[in-house]
mmCIF file of C-alpha atoms in Angstrom:
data_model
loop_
_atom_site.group_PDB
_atom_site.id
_atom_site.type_symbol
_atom_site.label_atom_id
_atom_site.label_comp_id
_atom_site.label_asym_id
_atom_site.label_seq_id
_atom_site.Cartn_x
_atom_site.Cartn_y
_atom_site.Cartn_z
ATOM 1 C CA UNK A 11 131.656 102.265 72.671
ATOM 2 C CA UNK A 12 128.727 99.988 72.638
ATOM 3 C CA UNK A 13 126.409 100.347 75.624
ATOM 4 C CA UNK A 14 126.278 98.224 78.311
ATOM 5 C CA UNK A 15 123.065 95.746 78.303
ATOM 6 C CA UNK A 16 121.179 96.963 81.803
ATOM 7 C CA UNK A 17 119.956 93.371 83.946
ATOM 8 C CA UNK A 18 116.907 93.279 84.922
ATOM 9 C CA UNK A 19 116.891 93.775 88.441
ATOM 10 C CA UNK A 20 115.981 91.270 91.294
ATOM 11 C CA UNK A 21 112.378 91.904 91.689
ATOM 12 C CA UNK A 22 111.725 91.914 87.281
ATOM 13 C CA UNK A 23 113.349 88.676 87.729
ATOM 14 C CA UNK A 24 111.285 87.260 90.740
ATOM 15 C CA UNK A 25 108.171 88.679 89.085
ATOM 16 C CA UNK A 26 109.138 87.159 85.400
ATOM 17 C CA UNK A 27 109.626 83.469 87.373
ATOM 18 C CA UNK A 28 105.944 83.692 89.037
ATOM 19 C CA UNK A 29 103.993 84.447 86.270
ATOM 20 C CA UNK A 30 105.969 82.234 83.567
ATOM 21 C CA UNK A 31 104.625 79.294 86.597
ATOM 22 C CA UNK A 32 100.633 80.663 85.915
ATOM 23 C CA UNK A 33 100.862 82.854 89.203
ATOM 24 C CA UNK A 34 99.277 85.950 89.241
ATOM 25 C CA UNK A 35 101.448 88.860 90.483
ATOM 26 C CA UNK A 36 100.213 92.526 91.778
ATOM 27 C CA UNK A 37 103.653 94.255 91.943
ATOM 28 C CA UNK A 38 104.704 97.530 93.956
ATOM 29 C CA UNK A 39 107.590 98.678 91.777
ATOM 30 C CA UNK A 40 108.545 101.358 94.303
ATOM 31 C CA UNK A 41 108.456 99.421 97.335
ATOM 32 C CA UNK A 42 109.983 96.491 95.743
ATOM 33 C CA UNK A 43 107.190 94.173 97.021
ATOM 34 C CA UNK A 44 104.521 92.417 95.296
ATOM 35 C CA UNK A 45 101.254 90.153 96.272
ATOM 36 C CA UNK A 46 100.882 86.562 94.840
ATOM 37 C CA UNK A 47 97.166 85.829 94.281
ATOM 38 C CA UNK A 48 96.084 83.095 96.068
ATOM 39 C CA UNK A 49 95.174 80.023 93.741
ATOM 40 C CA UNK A 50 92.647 78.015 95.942
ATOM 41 C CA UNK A 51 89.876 79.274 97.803
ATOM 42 C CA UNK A 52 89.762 80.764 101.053
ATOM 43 C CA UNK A 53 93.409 80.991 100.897
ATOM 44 C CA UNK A 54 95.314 84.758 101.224
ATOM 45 C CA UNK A 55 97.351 86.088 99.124
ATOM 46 C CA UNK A 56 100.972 85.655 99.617
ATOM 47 C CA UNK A 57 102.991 89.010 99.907
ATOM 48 C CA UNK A 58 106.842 89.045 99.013
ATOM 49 C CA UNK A 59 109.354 91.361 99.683
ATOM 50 C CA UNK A 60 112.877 91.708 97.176
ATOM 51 C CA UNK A 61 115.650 92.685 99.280
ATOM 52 C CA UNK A 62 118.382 93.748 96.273
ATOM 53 C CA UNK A 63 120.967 94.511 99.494
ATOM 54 C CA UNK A 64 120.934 90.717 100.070
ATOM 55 C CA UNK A 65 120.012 89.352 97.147
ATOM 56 C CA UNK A 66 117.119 87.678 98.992
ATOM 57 C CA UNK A 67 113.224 87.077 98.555
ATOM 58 C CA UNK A 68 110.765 86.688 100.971
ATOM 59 C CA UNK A 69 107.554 85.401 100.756
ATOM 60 C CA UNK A 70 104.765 85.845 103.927
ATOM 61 C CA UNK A 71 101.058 84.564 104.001
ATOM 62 C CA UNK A 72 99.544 86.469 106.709
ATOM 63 C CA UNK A 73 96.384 85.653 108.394
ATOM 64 C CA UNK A 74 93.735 88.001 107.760
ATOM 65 C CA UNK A 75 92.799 87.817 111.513
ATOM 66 C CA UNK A 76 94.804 89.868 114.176
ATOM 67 C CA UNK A 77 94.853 87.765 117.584
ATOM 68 C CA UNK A 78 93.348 89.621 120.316
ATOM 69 C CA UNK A 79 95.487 90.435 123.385
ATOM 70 C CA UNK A 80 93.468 87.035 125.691
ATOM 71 C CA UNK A 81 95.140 84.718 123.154
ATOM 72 C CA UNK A 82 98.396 86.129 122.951
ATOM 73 C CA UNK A 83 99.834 83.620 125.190
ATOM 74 C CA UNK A 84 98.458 80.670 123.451
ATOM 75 C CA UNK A 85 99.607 82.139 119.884
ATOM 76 C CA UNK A 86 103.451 82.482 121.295
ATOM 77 C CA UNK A 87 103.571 78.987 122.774
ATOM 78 C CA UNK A 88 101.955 77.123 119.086
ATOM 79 C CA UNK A 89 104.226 79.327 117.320
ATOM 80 C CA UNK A 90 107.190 77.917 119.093
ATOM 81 C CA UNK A 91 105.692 74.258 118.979
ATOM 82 C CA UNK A 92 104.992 74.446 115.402
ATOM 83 C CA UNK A 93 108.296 75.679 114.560
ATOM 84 C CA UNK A 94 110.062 72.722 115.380
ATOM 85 C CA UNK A 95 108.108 70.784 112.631
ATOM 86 C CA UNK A 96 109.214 73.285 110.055
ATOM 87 C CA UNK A 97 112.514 73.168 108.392
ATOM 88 C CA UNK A 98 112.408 75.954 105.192
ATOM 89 C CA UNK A 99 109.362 78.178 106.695
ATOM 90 C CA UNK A 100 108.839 79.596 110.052
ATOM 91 C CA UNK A 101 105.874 80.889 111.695
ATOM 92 C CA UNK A 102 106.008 84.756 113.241
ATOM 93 C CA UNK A 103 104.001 86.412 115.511
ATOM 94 C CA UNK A 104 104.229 90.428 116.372
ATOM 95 C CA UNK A 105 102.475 89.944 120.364
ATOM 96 C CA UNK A 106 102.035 94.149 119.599
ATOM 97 C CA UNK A 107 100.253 93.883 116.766
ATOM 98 C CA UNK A 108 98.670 90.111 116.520
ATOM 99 C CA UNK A 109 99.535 89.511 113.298
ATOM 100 C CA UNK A 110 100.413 86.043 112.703
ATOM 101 C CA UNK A 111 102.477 84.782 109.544
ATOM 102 C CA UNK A 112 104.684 81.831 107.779
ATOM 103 C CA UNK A 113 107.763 83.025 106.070
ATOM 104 C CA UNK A 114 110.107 81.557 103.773
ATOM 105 C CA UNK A 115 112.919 82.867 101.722
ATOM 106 C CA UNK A 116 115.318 82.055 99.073
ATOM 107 C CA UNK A 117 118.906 83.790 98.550
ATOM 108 C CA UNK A 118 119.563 83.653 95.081
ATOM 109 C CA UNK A 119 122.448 86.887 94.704
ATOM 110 C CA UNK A 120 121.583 89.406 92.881
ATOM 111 C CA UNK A 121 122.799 87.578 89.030
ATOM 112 C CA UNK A 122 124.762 84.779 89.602
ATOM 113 C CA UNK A 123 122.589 81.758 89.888
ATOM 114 C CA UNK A 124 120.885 80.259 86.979
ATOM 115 C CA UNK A 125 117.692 81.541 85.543
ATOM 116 C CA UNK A 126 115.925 78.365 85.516
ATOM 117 C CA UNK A 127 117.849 77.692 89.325
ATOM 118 C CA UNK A 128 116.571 80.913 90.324
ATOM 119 C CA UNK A 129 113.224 80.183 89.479
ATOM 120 C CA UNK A 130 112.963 76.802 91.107
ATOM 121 C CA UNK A 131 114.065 78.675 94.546
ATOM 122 C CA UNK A 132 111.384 81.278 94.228
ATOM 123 C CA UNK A 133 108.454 78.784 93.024
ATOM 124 C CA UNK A 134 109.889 76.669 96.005
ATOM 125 C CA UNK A 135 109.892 79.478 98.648
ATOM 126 C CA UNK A 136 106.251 80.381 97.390
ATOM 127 C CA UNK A 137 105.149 76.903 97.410
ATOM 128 C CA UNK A 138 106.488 76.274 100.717
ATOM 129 C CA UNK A 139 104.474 78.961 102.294
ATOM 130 C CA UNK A 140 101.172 78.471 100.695
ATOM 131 C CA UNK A 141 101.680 74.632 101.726
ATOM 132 C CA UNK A 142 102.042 76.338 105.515
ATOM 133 C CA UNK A 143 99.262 78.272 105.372
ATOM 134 C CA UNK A 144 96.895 75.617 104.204
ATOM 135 C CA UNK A 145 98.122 73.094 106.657
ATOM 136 C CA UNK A 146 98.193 75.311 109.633
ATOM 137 C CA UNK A 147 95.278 77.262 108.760
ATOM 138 C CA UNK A 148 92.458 75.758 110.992
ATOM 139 C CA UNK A 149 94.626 75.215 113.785
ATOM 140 C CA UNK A 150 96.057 79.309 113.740
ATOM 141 C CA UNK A 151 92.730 80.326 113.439
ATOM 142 C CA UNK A 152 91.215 77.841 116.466
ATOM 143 C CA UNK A 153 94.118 79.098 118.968
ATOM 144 C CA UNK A 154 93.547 82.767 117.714
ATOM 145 C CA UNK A 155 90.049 82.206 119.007
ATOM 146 C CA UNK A 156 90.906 80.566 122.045
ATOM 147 C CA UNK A 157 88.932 77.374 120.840
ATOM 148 C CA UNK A 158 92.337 75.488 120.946
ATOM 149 C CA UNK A 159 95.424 74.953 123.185
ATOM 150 C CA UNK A 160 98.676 75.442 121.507
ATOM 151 C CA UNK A 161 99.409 71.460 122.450
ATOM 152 C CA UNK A 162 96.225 70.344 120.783
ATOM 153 C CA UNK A 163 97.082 72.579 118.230
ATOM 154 C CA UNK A 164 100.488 71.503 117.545
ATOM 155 C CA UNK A 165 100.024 67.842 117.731
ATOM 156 C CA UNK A 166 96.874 67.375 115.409
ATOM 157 C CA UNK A 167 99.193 68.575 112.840
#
């Protein structure tokens, strides 16, 4: 009885797509969550998370900076104003821990979409994020400071 050929699982395949685009990839095998190394400078690294349960991968860039508790308020009402301008990404922001981030994910099952399908998603999920981080990066690091009202903040975007 020949054996039966074993998939590669989500995260091999998420990890295959990024580096056959040039990314760099530092990969957590047991966690099932890797870092994408940022390509331009000043820019963080992206970190992704494969959910096999759902067939879904995330991918967050996080700003380095945690918001101190004075600015909370400000953070929560950009994050809601900015949020309306984005359709595939949203921002998040943990008030308890002031971490600030952009998320976007793509649901590609867990081996029924096309390889070359698959890896558009992922390269687009990825994309989509680093876009949001480099766009919103002055203005989440001016209202993290205080130096910037959420409605100047949201509308010089």
């Amino acid at each position: 009885m020949p054996d039966t050929p074993v998939l590669p699982s989500l995260l091999e395949r998420t990890v295959a797509s990024l580096q056959n685009d040039g990314r760099l990839v530092k990969t957590d095998w047991d966690l099932e969550t890797f870092d994408v190394l940022a390509t331009r400078d000043g820019a963080e690294n992206v970190l992704g998370v494969a959910k096999p349960s759902t067939g879904t991968v995330v991918f967050y860039y996080v700003w380095p900076k945690v918001i101190a508790h004075e600015y909370v308020s400000l953070m929560l009402e950009f994050v809601a104003r900015a949020n309306c301008d984005l359709y595939t990404s949203a921002f998040e922001f943990d008030p308890d821990s002031g971490i600030v981030s952009v998320r976007a994910g793509a649901e590609i099952g867990n081996d029924s979409v096309n390889r070359d399908a698959e890896s558009a998603f992922l390269i687009n999920a990825l994309d989509e994020v680093e876009r949001a981080g480099a766009l919103y990066d002055s203005v989440v690091r001016a209202v993290g400071s205080g130096n910037m009202s959420a409605i100047q903040a949201a509308s010089s975007i």
